[in-house]
Coordinates of C-alpha atoms in Angstrom, one line a residue:
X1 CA 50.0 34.1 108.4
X2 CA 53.4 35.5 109.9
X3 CA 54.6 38.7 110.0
X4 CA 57.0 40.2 107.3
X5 CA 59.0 41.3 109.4
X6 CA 59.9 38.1 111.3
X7 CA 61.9 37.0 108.3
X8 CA 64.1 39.7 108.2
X9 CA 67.4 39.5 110.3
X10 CA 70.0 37.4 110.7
X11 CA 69.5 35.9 113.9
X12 CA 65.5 36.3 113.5
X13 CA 65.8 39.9 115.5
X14 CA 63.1 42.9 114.6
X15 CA 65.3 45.5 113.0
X16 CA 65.0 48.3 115.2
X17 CA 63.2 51.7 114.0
X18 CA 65.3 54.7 112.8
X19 CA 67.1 57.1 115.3
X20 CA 64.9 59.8 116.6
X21 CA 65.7 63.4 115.5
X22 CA 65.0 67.0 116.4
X23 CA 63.1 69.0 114.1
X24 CA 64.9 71.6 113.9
X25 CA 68.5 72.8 112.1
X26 CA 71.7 73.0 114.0
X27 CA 71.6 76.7 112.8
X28 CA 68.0 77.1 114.4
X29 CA 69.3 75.8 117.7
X30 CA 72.2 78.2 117.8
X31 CA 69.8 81.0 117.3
X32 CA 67.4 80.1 119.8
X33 CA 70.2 80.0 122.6
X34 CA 71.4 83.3 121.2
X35 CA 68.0 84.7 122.2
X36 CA 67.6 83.2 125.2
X37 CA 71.1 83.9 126.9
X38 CA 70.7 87.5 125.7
X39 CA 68.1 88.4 127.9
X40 CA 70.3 87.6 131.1
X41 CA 73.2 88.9 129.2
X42 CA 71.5 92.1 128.7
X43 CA 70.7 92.9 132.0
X44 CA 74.2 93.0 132.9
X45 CA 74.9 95.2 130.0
X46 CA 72.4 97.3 131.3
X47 CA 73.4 97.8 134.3
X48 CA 76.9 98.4 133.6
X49 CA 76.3 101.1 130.9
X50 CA 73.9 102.6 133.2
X51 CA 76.0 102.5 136.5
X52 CA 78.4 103.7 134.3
X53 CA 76.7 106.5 132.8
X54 CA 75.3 107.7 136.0
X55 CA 77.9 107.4 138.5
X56 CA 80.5 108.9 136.0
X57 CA 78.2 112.0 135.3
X58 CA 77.7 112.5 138.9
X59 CA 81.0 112.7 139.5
X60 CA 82.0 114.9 137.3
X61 CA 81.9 117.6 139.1
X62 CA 84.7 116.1 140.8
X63 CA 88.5 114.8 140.1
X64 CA 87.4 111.6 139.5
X65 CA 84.3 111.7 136.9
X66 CA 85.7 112.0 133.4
X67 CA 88.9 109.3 134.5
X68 CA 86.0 107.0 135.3
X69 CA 84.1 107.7 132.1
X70 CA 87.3 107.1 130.3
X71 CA 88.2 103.8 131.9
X72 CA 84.2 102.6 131.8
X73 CA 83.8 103.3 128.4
X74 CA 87.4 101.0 127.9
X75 CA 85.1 98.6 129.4
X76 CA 82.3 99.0 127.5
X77 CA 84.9 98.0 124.5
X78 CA 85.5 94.5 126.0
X79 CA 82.0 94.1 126.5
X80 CA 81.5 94.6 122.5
X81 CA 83.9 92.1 122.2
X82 CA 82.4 89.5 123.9
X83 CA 79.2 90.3 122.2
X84 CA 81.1 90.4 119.1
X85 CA 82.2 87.0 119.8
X86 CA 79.0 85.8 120.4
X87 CA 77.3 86.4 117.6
X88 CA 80.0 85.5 115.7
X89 CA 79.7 81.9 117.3
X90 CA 75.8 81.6 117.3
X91 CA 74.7 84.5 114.7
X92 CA 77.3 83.6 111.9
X93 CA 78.2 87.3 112.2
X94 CA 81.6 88.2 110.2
X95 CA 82.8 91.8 111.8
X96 CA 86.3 92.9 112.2
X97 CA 87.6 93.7 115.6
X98 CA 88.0 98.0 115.9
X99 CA 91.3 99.7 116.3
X100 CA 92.6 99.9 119.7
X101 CA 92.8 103.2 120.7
X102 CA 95.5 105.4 119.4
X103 CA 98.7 105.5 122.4
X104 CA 101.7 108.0 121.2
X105 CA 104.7 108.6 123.2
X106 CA 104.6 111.9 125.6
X107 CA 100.6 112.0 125.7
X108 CA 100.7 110.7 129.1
X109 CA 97.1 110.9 131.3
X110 CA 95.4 113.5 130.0
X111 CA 96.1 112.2 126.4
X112 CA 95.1 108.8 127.6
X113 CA 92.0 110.9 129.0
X114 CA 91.2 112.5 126.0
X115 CA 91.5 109.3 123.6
X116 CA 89.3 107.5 126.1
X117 CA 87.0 110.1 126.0
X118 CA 86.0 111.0 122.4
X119 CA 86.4 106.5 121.7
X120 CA 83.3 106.6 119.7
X121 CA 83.6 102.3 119.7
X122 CA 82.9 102.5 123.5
X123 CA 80.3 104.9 123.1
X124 CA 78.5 102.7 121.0
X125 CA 78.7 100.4 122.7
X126 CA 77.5 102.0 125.8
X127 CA 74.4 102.5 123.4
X128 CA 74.1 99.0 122.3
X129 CA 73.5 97.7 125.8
X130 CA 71.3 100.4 126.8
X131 CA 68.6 99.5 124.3
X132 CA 69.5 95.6 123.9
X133 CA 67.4 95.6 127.6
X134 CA 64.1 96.0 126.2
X135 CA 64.6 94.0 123.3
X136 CA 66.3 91.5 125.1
X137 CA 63.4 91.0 126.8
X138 CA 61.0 90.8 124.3
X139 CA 62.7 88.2 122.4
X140 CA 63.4 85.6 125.5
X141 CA 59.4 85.8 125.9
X142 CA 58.9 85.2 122.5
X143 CA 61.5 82.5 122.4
X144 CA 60.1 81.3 125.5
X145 CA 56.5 81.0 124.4
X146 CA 57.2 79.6 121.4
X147 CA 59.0 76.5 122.3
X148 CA 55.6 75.3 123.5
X149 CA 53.5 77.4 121.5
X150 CA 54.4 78.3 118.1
X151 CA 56.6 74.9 117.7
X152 CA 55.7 74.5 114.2
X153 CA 56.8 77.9 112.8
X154 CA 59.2 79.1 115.3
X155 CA 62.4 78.8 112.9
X156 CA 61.1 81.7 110.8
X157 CA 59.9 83.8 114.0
X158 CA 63.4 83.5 115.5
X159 CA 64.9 83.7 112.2
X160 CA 63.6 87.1 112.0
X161 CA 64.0 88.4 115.7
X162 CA 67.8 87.3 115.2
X163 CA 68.3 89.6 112.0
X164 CA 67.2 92.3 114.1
X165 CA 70.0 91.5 116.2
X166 CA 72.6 90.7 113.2
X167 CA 70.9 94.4 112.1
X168 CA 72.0 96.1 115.9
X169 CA 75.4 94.1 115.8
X170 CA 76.8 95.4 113.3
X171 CA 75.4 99.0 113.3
X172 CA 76.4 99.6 117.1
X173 CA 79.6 96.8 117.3
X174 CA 81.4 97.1 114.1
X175 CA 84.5 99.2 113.4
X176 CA 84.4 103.2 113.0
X177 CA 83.5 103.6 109.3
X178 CA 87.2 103.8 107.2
X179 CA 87.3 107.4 106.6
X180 CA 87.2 108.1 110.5
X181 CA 90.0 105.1 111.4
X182 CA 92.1 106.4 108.0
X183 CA 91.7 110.5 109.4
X184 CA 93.2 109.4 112.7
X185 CA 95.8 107.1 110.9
X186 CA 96.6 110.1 109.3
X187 CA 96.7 112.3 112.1
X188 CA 99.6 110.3 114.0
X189 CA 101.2 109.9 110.9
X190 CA 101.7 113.8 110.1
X191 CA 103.1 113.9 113.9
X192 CA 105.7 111.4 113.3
X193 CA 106.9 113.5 110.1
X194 CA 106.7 116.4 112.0
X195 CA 108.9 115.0 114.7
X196 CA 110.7 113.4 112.0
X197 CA 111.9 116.5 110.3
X198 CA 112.4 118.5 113.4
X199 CA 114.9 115.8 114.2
X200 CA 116.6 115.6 111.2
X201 CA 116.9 119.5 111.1
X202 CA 118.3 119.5 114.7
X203 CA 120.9 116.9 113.3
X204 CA 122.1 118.8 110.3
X205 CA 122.4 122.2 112.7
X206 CA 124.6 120.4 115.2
X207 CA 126.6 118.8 112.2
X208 CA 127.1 122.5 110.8
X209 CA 127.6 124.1 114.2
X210 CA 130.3 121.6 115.4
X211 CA 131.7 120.1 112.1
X212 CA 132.3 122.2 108.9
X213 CA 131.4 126.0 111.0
X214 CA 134.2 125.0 113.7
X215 CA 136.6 123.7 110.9
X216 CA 135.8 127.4 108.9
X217 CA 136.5 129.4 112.0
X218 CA 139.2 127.8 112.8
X219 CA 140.7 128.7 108.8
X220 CA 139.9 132.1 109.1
X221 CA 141.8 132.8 112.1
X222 CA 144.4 130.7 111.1
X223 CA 144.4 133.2 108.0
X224 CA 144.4 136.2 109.8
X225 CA 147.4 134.9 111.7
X226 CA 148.8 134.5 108.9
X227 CA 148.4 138.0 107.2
X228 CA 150.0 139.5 110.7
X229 CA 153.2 137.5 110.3
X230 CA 153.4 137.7 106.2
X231 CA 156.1 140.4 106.2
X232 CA 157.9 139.4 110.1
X233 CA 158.2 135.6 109.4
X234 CA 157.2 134.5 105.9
X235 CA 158.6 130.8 106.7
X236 CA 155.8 130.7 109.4
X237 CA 153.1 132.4 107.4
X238 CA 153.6 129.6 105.0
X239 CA 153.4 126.9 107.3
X240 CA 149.6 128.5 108.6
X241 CA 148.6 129.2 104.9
X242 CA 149.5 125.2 104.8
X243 CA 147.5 124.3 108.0
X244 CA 144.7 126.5 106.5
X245 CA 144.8 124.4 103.2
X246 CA 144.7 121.7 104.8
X247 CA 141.5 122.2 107.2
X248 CA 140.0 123.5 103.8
X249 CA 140.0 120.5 102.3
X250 CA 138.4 118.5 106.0
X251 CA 136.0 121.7 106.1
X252 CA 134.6 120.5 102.2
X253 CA 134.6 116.5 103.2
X254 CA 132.5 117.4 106.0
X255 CA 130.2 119.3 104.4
X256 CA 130.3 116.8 101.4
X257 CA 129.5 113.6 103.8
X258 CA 126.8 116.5 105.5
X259 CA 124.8 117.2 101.8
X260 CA 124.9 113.1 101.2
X261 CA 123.2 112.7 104.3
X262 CA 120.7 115.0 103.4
X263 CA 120.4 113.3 99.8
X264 CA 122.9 112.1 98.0
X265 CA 124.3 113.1 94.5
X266 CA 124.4 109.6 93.2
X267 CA 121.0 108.7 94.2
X268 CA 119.3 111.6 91.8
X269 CA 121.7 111.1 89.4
X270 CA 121.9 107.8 88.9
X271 CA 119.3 105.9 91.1
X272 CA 118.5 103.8 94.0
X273 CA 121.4 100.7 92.4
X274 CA 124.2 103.2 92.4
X275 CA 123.3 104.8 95.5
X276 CA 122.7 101.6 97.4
X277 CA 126.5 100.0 96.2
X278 CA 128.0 103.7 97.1
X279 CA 126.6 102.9 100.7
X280 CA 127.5 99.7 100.8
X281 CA 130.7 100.2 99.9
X282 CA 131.7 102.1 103.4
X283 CA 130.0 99.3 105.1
X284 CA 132.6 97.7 107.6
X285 CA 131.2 93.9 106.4
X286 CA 130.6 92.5 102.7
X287 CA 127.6 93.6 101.3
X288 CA 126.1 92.2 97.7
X289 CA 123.5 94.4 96.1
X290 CA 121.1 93.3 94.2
X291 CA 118.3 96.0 93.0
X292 CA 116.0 94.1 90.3
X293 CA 113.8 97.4 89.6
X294 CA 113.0 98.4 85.6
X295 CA 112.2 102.1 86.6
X296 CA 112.9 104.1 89.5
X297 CA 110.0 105.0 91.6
X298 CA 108.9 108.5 92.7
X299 CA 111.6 110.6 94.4
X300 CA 110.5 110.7 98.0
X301 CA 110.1 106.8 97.6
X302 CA 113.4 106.5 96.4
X303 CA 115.0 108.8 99.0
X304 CA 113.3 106.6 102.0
X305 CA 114.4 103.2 100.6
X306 CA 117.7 104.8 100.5
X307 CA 118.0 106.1 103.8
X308 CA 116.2 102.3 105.1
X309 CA 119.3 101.1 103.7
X310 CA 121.8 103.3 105.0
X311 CA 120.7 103.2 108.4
X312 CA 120.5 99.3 108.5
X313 CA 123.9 99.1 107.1
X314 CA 125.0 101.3 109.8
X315 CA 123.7 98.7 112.4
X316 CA 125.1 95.6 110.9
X317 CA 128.3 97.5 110.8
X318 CA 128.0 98.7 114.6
X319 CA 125.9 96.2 116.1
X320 CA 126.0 92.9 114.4
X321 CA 129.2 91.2 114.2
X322 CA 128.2 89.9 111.0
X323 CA 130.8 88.5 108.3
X324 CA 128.5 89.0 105.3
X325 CA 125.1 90.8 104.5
X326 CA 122.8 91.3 101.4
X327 CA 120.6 94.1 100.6
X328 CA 118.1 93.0 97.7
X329 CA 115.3 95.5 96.1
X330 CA 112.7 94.7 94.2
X331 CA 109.0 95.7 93.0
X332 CA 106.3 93.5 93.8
X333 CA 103.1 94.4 92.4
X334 CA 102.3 98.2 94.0
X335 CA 104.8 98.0 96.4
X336 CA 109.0 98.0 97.0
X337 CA 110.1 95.6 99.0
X338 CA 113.9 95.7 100.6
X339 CA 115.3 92.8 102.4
X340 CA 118.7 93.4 104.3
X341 CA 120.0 90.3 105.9
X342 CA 123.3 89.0 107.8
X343 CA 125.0 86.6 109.4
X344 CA 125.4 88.5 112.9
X345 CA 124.4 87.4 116.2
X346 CA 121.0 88.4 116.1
X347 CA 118.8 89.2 118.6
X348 CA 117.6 93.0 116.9
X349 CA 114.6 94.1 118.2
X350 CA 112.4 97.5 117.5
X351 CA 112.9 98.3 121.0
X352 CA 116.4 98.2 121.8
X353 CA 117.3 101.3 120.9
X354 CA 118.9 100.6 117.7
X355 CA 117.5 103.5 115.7
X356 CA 114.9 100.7 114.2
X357 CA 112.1 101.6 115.8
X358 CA 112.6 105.2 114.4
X359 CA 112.3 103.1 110.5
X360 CA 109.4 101.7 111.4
X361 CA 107.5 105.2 112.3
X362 CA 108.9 107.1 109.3
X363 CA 107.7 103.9 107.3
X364 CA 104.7 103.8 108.5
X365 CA 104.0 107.7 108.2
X366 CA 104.0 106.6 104.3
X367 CA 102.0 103.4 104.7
X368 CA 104.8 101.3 104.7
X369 CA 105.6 98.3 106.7
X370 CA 108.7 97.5 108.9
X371 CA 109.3 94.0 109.9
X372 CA 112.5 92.4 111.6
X373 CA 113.3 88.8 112.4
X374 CA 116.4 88.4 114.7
X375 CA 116.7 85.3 116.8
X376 CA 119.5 85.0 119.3
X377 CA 122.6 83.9 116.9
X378 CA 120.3 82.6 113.8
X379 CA 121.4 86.2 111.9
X380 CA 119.0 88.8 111.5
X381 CA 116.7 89.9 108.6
X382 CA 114.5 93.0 108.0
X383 CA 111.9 93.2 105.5
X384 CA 110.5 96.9 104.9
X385 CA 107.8 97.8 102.3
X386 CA 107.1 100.8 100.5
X387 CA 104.3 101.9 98.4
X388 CA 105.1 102.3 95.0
X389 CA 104.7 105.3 93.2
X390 CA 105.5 106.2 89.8
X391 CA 108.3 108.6 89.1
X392 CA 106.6 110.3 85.9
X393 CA 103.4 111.0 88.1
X394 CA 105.2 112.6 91.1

């Protein structure tokens, strides 16, 4: 009697059996080499945080001790990372990356000191790889063990030693909670305002102090001049009350051009479209203006947009070399978006010192957003966003 399986096959060959495979899941695997490149992992961690802890507090009685906690505990933050990375690759773990630490102009060391000190993402981290060591520990042995011993159910033991660590993860590795990453949001925000409004006061003082007040002074001795010689030479008291007449009427354009700077007439009475073409119109280039809004938004949104406007204007006239520009405004959703664009020669950059890097602080003090796109002779194009908020509310 033959075998059945001689007549099967072309060429009268055996088929040959089915590939081998593992038992377990791809996801099993990754987590099993999660546990087991922890425990080395965590030693390291260990004795960095530590060292770090240690050494630093040591040395604190010194120069030296709280700059080295400060620059350890930055370390500790690319430690989390990699972690973070790690668990993201084996564990499945979604977690945004924190906010790098806060760095303001003029804080210089002992602000960098102070920010470094109080980071409560490297202290956490610090934490996490203090008590990953013991745990670590634990589950490699388990792991360990149960590759040889506890084959058949391992999957659900190491399922549930890496939720502990998915647990851990994101407790000790994830982002401050909102309300402490908004409060120091907020925090550098009022100081740009602050600094903001001290500048713009300094700026209308010196405008006063040598524009219109020079101009005034200069009219009311010019007047009393001309009182002296009203009854010795009338022709020539005349000619002063003239000159006084005169720097009467360049005293009130100054002063005029000063109060439109502050906020402009046309843009309370008659709104970001009219205010916008008034602006444009003492722009050295062609501007077209197109504002597609069906109500005006809140007045302090109104008067930034403006001022955006005016300012980028200002350095398409100075800077660009443009032969056209557009300025177009329009309401997406809960925000204003303005887009002013020109043909120049480009190459505009936030830190060039064309006054744009000042828009994008006052911008983002509101929660706005300041974006500029400027290649080397391609034109340039800046996008700035505003929230919207309604006029009838504010």
């Amino acid at each position: 009697m033959t075998d059945p399986l001689d007549s099967l096959g072309s060429a009268g060959e055996r088929p040959s059996p089915p590939p081998p495979r593992l038992a377990y899941g791809r996801h099993t695997w990754k987590e099993i080499a999660y546990l087991l490149s922890s425990f080395p992992l965590a030693v390291l961690g260990f004795v960095y945080a530590v060292t770090l802890l240690a050494v630093g507090a040591g040395l604190t009685v010194t120069v030296i001790g709280l700059p080295l906690i400060a620059a350890g505990l930055s370390g500790a933050r690319l430690l989390g990372r990699a972690e973070r990375a790690r668990a993201r690759k084996l564990l499945g773990v979604r977690i945004d990356e924190p906010s790098p630490l806060p760095r303001r102009r003029g804080d210089g060391f002992f602000g960098w000191l102070w920010n470094g000190l109080k980071d409560s993402v490297g202290w956490r981290a610090v934490l996490y790889e203090v008590i990953r060591l013991p745990w670590g520990v634990l589950t490699f042995a388990v792991t360990l063990v149960g590759l040889f011993v506890l084959w058949p159910v391992l999957p659900f033991v190491v399922r549930g030693l890496t939720n502990a660590d998915r647990a851990m993860v994101r407790g000790l590795l994830s982002p401050s909670d909102e309300l402490e990453r908004r409060i120091e949001e907020l925090e550098s925000d009022r100081g740009v305002v602050v600094d903001t409004a001290a500048a713009d006061l300094r700026r209308i003082e010196r405008d006063l102090h040598d524009g219109a007040q020079a101009r005034l002074v200069n009219l009311a001795m010019g007047l009393g001049l001309a009182k002296e010689k009203l009854l010795e030479d009338p022709d020539a008291a005349a000619e002063m009350v003239d000159e006084a007449h005169g720097e009467v009427k360049l005293a009130l354009q100054e002063l005029r051009d000063l109060a439109r700077g502050i906020h402009p007439a046309v843009l309370t009475d008659r709104g970001l479209d009219a205010a916008l073409s008034s602006v444009a119109s003492r722009c050295t280039v062609p501007v077209k203006v197109t504002a597609e809004l069906a109500e005006r938004p809140a007045p302090a949104i109104e008067g930034i947009a403006y001022f955006t406007v005016s300012e980028l204007l200002q350095n398409v006239s100075k800077h660009s070399r443009a032969t056209t520009a557009s300025v177009d405004v329009w309401r997406s959703a809960e925000r204003l978006l303005i887009q002013v664009r020109d043909d120049g020669q480009g190459g505009a950059s936030l830190d060039k010192g064309t006054g744009m890097s000042g828009l994008a602080e006052r911008l983002g003090a509101v929660d706005g957003l300041f974006v500029v796109d400027s290649p080397d002779g391609g034109g340039t194009t800046v996008t700035a966003e505003l929230p919207w908020r309604d006029r009838s509310r504010a």
